[in-house]
Coordinates of C-alpha atoms in Angstrom, one line a residue:
X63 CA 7.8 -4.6 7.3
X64 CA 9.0 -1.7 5.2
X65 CA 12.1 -2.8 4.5
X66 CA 13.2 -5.4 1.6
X67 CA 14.3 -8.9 2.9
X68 CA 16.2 -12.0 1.0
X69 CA 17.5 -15.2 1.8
X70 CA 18.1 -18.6 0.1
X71 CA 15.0 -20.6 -0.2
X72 CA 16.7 -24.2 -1.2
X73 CA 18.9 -26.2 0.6
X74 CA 22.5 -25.1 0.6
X75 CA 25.2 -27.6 -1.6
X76 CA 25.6 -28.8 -4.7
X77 CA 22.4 -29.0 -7.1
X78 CA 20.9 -28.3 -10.8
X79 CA 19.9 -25.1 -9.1
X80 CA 19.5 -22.8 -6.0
X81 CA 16.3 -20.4 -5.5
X82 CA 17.2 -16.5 -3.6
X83 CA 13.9 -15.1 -3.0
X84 CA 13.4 -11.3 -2.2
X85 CA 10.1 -9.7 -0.7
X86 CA 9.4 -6.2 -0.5
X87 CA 8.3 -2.8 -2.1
X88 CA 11.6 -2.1 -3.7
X89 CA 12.4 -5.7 -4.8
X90 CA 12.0 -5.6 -8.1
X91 CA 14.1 -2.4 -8.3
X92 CA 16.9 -4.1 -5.6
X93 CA 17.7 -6.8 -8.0
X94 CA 17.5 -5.1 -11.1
X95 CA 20.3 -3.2 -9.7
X96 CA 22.7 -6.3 -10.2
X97 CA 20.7 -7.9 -13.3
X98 CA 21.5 -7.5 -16.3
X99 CA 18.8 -8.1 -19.5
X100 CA 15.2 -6.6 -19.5
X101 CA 14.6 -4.0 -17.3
X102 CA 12.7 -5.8 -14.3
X103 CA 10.8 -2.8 -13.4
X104 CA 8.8 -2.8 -17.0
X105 CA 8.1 -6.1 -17.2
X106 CA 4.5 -7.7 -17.0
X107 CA 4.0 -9.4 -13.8
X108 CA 4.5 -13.3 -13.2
X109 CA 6.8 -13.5 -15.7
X110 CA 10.0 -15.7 -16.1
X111 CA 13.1 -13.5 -17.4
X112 CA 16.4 -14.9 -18.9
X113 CA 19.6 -13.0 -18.2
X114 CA 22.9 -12.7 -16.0
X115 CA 23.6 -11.3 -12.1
X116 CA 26.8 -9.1 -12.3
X117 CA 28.3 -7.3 -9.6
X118 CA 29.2 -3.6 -9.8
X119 CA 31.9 -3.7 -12.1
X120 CA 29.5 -5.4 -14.8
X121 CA 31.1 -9.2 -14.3
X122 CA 29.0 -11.7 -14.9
X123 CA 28.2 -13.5 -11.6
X124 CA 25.9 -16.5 -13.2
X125 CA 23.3 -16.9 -16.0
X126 CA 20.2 -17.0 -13.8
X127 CA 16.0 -17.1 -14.8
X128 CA 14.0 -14.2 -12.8
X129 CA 10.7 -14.3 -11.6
X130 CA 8.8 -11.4 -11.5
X131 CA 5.7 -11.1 -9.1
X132 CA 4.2 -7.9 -8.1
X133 CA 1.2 -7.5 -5.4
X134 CA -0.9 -8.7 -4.1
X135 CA -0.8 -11.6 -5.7
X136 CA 2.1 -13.2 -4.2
X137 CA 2.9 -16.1 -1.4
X138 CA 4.1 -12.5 1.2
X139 CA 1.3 -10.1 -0.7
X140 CA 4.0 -7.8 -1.4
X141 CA 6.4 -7.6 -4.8
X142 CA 8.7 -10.6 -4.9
X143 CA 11.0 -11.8 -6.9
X144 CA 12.8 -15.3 -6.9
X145 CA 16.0 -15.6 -8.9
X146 CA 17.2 -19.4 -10.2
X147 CA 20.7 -19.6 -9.7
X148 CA 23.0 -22.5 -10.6
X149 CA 23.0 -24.7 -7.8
X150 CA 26.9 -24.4 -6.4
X151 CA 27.5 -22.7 -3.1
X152 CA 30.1 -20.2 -4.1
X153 CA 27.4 -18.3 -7.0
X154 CA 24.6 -19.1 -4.4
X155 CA 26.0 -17.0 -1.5
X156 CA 28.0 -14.6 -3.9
X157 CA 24.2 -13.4 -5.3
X158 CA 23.0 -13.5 -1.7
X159 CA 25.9 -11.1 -1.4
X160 CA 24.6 -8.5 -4.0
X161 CA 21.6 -8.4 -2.8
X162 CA 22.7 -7.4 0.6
X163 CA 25.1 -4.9 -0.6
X164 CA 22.2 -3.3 -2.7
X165 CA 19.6 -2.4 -0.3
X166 CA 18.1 -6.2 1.3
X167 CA 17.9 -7.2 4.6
X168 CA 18.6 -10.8 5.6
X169 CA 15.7 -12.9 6.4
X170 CA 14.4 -14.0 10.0
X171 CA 13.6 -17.7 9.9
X172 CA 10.1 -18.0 8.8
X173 CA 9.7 -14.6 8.1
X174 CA 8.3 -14.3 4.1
X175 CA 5.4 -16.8 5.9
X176 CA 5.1 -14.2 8.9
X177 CA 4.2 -11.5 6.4
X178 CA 2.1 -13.7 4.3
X179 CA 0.2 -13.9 7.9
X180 CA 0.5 -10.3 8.3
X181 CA -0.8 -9.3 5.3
X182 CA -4.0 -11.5 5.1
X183 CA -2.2 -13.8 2.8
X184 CA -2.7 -17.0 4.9
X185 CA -3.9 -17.2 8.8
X186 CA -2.3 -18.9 11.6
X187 CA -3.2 -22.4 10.9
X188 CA -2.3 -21.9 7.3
X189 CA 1.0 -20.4 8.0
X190 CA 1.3 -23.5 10.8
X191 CA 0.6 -26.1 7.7
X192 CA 3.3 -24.7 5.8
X193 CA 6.0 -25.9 8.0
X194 CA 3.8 -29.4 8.6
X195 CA 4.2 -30.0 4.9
X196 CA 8.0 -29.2 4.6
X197 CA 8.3 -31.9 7.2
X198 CA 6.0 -33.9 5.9
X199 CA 7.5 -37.9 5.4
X200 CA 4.5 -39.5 4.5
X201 CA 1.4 -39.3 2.4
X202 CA -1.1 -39.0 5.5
X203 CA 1.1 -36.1 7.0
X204 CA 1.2 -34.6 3.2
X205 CA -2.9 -34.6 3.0
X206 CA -3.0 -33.1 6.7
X207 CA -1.1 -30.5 5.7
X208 CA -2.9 -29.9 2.2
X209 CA -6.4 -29.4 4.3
X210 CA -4.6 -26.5 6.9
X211 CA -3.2 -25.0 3.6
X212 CA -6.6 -25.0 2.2
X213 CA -8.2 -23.7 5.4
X214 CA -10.5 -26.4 6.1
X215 CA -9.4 -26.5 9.7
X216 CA -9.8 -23.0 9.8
X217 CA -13.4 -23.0 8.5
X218 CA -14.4 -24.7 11.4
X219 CA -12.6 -22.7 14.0
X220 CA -14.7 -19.5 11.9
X221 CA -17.8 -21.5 11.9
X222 CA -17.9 -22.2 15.9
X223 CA -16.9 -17.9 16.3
X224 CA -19.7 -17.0 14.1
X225 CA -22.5 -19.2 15.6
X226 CA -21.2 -17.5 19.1
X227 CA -21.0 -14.2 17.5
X228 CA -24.3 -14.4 16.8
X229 CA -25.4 -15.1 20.7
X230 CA -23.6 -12.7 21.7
X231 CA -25.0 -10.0 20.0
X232 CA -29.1 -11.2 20.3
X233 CA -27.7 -11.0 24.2
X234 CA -26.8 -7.6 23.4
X235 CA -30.0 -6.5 21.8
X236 CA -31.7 -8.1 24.5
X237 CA -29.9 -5.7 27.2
X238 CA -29.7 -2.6 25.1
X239 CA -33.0 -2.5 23.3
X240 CA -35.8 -4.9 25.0
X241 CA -38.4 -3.2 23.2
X242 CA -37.3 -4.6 20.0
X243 CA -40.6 -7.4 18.8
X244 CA -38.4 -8.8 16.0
X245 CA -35.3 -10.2 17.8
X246 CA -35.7 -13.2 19.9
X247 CA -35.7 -13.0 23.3
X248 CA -32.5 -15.4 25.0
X249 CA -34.0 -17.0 27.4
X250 CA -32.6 -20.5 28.9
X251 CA -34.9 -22.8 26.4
X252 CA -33.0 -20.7 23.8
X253 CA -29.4 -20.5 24.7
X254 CA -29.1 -24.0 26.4
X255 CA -29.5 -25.9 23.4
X256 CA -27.2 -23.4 21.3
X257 CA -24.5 -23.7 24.2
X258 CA -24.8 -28.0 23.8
X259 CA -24.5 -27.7 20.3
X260 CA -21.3 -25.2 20.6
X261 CA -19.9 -28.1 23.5
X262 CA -20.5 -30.8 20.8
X263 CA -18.7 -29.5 18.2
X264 CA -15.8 -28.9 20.2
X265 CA -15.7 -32.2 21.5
X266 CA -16.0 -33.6 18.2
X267 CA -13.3 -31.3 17.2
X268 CA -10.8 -32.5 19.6
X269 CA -11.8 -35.9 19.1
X270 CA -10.9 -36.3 16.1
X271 CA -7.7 -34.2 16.5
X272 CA -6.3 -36.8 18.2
X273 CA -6.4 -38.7 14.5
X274 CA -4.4 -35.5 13.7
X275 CA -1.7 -35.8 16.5
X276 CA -1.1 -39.3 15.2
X277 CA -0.8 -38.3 11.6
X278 CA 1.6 -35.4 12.2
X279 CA 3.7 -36.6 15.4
X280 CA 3.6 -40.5 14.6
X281 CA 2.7 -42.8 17.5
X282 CA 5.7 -42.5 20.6
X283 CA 6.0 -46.5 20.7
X284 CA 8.1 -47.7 23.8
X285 CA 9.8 -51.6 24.0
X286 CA 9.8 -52.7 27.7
X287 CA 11.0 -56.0 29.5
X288 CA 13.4 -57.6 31.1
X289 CA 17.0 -58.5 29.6
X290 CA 17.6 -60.7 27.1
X291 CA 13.2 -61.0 26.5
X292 CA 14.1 -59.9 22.8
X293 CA 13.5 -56.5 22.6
X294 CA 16.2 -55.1 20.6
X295 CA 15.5 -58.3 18.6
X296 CA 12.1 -57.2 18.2
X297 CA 13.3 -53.3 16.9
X298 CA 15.2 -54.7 14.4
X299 CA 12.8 -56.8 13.1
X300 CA 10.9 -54.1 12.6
X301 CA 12.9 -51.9 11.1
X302 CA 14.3 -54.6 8.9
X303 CA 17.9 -53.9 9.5
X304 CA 20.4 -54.3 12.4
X305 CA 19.7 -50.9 14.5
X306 CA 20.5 -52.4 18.0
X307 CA 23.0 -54.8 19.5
X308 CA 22.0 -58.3 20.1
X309 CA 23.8 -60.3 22.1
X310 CA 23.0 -63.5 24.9
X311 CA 25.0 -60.8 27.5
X312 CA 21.9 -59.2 30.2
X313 CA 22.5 -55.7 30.1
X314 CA 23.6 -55.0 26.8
X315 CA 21.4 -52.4 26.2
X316 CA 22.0 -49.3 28.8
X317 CA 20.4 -46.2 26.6
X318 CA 17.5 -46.1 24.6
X319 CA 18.1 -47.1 20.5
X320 CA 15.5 -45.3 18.5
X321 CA 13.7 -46.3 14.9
X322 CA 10.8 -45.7 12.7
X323 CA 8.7 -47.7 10.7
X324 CA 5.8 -46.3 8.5
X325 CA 2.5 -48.5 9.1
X326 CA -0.3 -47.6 6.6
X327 CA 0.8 -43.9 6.3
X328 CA 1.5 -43.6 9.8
X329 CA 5.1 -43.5 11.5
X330 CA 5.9 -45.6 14.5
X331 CA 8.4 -43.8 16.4
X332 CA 10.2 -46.7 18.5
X333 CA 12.3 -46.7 21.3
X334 CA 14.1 -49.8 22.5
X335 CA 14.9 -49.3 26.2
X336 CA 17.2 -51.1 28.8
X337 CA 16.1 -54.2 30.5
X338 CA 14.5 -53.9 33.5
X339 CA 15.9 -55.2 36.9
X340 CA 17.9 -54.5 40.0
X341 CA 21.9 -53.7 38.9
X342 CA 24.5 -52.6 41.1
X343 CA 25.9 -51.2 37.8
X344 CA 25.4 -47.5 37.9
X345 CA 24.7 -46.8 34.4
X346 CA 22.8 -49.7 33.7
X347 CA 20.2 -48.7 36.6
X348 CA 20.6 -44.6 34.7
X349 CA 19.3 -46.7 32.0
X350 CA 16.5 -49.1 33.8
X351 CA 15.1 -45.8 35.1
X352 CA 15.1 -44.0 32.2
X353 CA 12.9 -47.1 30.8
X354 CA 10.4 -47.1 33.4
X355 CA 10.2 -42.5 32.7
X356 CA 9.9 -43.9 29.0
X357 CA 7.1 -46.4 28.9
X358 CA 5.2 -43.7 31.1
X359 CA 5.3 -41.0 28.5
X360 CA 4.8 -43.1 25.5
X361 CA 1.5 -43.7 23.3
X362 CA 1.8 -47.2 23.3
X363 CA 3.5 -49.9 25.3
X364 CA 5.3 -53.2 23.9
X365 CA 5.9 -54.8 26.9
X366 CA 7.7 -57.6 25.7
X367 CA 8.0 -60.8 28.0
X368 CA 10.2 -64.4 27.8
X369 CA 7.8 -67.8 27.1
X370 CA 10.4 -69.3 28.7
X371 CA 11.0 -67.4 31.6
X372 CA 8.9 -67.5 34.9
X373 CA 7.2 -63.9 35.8
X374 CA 8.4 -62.0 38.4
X375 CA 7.4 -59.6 40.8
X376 CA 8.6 -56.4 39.2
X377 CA 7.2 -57.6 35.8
X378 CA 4.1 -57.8 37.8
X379 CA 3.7 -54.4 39.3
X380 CA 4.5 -52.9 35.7
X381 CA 2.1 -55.1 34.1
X382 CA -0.2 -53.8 36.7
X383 CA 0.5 -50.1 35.7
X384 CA -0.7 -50.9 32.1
X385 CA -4.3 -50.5 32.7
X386 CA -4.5 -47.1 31.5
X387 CA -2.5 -47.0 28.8
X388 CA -2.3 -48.6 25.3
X389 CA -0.3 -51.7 25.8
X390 CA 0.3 -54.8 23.5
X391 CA 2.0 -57.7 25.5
X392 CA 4.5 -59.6 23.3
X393 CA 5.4 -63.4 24.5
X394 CA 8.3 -64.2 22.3
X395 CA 10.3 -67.1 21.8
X396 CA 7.2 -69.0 21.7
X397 CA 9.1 -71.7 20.0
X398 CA 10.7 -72.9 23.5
X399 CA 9.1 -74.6 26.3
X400 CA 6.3 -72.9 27.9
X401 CA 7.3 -71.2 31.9
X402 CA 5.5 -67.8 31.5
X403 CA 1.8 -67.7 33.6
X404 CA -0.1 -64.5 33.0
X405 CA -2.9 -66.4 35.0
X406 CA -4.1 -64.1 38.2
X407 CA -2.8 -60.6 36.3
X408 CA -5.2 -58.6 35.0
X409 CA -4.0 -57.8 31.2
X410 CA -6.3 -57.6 28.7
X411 CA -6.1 -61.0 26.7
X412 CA -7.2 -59.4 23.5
X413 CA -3.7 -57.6 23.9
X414 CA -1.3 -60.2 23.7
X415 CA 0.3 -61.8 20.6
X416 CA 2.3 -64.7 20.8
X417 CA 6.0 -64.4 18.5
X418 CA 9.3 -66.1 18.0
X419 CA 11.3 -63.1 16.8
X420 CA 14.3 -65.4 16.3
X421 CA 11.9 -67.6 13.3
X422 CA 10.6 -64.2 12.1
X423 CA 7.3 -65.2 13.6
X424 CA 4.1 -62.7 14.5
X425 CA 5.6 -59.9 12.8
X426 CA 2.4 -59.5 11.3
X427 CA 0.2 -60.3 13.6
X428 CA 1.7 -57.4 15.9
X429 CA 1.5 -54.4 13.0
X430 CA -2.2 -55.6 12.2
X431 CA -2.9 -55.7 16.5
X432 CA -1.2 -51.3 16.4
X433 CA -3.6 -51.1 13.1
X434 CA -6.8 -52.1 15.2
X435 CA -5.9 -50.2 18.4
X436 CA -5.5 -46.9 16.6
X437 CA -7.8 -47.1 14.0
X438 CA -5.0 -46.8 11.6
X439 CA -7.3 -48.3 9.2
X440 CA -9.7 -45.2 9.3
X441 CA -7.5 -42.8 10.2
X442 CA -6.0 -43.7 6.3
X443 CA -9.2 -43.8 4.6
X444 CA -10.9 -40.4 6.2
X445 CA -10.3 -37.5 5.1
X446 CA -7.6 -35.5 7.8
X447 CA -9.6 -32.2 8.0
X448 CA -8.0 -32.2 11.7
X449 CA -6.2 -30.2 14.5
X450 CA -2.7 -31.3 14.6
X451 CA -0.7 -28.4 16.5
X452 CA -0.5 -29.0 20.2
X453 CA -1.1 -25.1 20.8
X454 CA -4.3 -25.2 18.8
X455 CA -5.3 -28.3 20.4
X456 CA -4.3 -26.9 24.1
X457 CA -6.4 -23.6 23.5
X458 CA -9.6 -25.8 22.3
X459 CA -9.4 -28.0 25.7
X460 CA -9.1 -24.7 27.2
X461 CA -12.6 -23.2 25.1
X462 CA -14.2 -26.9 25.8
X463 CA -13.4 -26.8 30.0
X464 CA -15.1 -22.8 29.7
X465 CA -18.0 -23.3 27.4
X466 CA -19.2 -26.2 30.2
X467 CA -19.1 -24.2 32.7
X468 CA -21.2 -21.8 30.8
X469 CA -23.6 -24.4 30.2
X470 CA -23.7 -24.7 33.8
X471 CA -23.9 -20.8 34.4
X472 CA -27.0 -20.7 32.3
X473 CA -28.9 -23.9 34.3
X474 CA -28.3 -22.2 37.3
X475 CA -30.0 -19.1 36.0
X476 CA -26.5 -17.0 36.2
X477 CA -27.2 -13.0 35.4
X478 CA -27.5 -12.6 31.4
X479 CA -24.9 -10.6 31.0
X480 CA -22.5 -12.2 33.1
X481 CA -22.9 -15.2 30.5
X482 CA -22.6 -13.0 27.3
X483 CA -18.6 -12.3 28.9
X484 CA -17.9 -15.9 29.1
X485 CA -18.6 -16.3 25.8
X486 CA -17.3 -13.2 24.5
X487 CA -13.9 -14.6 26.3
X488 CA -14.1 -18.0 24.9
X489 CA -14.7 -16.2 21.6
X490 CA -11.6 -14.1 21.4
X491 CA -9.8 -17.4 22.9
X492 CA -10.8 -19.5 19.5
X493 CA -9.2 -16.9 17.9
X494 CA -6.2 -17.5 18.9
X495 CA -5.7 -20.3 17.1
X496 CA -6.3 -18.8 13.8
X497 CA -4.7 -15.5 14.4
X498 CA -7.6 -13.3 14.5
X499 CA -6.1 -12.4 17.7
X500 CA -2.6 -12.9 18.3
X501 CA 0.2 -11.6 20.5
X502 CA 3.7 -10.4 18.8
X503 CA 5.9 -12.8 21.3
X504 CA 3.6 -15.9 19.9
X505 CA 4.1 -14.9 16.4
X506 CA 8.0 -14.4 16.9
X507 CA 8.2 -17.6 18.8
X508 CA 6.4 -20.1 16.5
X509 CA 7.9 -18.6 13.5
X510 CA 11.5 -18.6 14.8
X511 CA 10.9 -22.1 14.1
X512 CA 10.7 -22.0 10.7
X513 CA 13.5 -22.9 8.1
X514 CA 15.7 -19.9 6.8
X515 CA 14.1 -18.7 3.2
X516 CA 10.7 -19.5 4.1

């Protein structure tokens, strides 16, 4: 990280302006090289400067504004400097240019955020949050992101490595110094209770990440059923415009037609998927089977069946494979003459909401039945002080499974110090999701995936 790195932090094309930013000891002397008006190097700190890039033979380049930040006070902790170019392409990439020529190093993707987390600047999570709110497409994911930025989340990762910190060494003083009167002894009547409390938070932790998940990720949504039941109908009634093809012809659908809808600040990501049933027609069944891989991996099922139709015995052994997952049955075209008989299959009643797509019918109903089954309601008016990443979450599952087997380890009277390694290991694990403790090939992977210039 001695070197002096640059790269366009705005999107590339035509705009009022483009932002080059530069990070590094010799920054501020790099671009006062091809700058001409004050002389960067004595000016105060956090200061906006007026004047003109020109290339070595004094021409002017563009009229451009300079920022001038020196350290530590800055997004990497090291001297930057952001020059506002005129939005075009060709001045863009011609200062970009001079820069290079004059001493800088191009960017890595994510890289001024990697040494912000190198130098202190921001931890893991915070450095995770600043890609979450680039993406960010609603309000819910915005606030989310806001609370990682702030490190709330990673106050509570500190808080559960402090309170074990603290076992861990009264289990040391224990070992190494028993003659000590004023430090409690660990005994079980101590340390259980301490190891249930650590288990609860965790729990409570990853309980409510799930919340998070849904913020960040949206909710996987899959449409199942057979032909012609209405289920590209029912996408684009949703999305309120004509996304899939609609025809009376079985089969029309053969690959899945995405969407995305934004209920109460969270997105529904909606996949509409080939009818289901037996097909000679090769990539119609490609299709049927990538349905049934579909509806397996999604949050939530809309299995979507014809009120005019009788069941049959495929429908049947899917509906039967809903039990563990969370499933809203659609009968549509309710305005037709009743064939459908759910009697004998066990669905949950409470599940199903009767519609006539065609009449623009249940609509409603069905956003307000997602709204109840995920809490949307509450998710919206909580505060989203959450984990959202899938690593983070998959280390904490990880901590939770370990800290209940120490809880077990101590009822079954397992040697002291034996227990004081387990959560000395569980310890170092929750740091991982901070960064206290990191590994370089983690940090090069998850910032790889990071937009150029940030």
């Amino acid at each position: 990280m001695n070197d002096t790195i640059c790269a366009i932090a705005t999107s590339q094309g035509v705009g009022a302006i483009a932002i080059i930013r530069v990070s590094g000891d010799e920054s501020v002397e790099i671009v006062n090289k091809i700058y001409k008006g004050k002389d960067l190097t004595k000016v105060d700190s956090h200061t906006i400067n007026y004047g003109h890039i020109v290339d070595k033979r004094g021409n002017i380049i563009d009229e451009v504004l300079v920022s001038v930040m020196l350290a530590p006070k800055t997004f990497t902790a090291e001297n930057t400097v952001e020059i506002n170019t005129h939005g075009g392409i060709a001045p863009t990439n011609k200062v970009l240019e001079l820069l290079l020529t004059n001493g800088c190093r191009l960017a890595e993707p994510g890289e001024f955020t990697k040494r912000a987390f190198l130098n202190g600047r921001i931890d893991l999570l915070e450095a995770e949050a600043v890609m979450d709110m680039i993406n960010a497409k609603t309000n819910a994911q915005r606030e989310l992101a806001v609370n990682q930025i702030s490190g709330k989340v990673s106050d509570l990762i500190n808080s559960l490595r402090d309170d074990m910190i603290q076992i861990i060494s009264n289990i040391n003083v224990n070992i190494d110094y028993p003659e000590y009167d004023d430090v409690d002894i660990i005994t079980n009547e101590i340390l259980v209770p301490k190891i249930n409390n650590l288990k609860e938070r965790i729990t409570k932790i990853l309980k409510e990440s799930r919340n998070g998940r849904i913020i960040k990720d949206g909710i996987k949504t899959s449409i199942i059923g057979r032909p012609n039941v209405g289920k590209s109908s029912l996408l684009n009634a949703l999305l309120e415009e004509e996304k899939a093809i609609v025809t009376d012809i079985a089969g029309t659908t053969r690959d899945i037609v995405e969407g995305q809808i934004n209920i109460n600040g969270i997105l529904l990501n909606m996949i509409d998927t080939a009818g289901i049933r037996e097909t000679d027609d090769i990539i119609e069944a490609i299709g049927v089977e990538k349905s049934i891989k579909m509806m397996n991996e999604s949050d939530l099922v809309l299995f979507v069946l014809n009120n005019n139709e009788e069941i049959t015995d495929d429908i049947k052994r899917l509906l039967m494979e809903l039990k563990d997952k969370n499933y809203i049955i659609i009968i549509n075209k309710n305005d037709l003459p009743k064939k459908l008989n759910l009697d004998g299959i066990d669905v949950d009643k409470n599940n199903i909401i009767n519609m006539s797509i065609k009449n623009n019918q249940g609509i409603d109903d069905l956003k307000q039945k997602i709204i109840e089954l995920f809490n949307i309601s509450q998710i919206e008016g909580s505060d989203p002080t959450y984990l959202s990443n899938t690593r983070s979450i998959s280390i904490l599952e990880n901590c939770l499974e370990s800290i209940t087997a120490v809880e077990e380890g101590v009822k079954n009277n397992q040697p002291i110090d034996m227990i004081e390694l387990d959560i000395k290991d569980i310890w170092e694990r929750l740091g991982t999701i901070n960064g206290t403790t990191y590994e370089e090939e983690l940090l090069d992977e998850m910032f790889s995936r990071f937009c150029l210039g940030k």
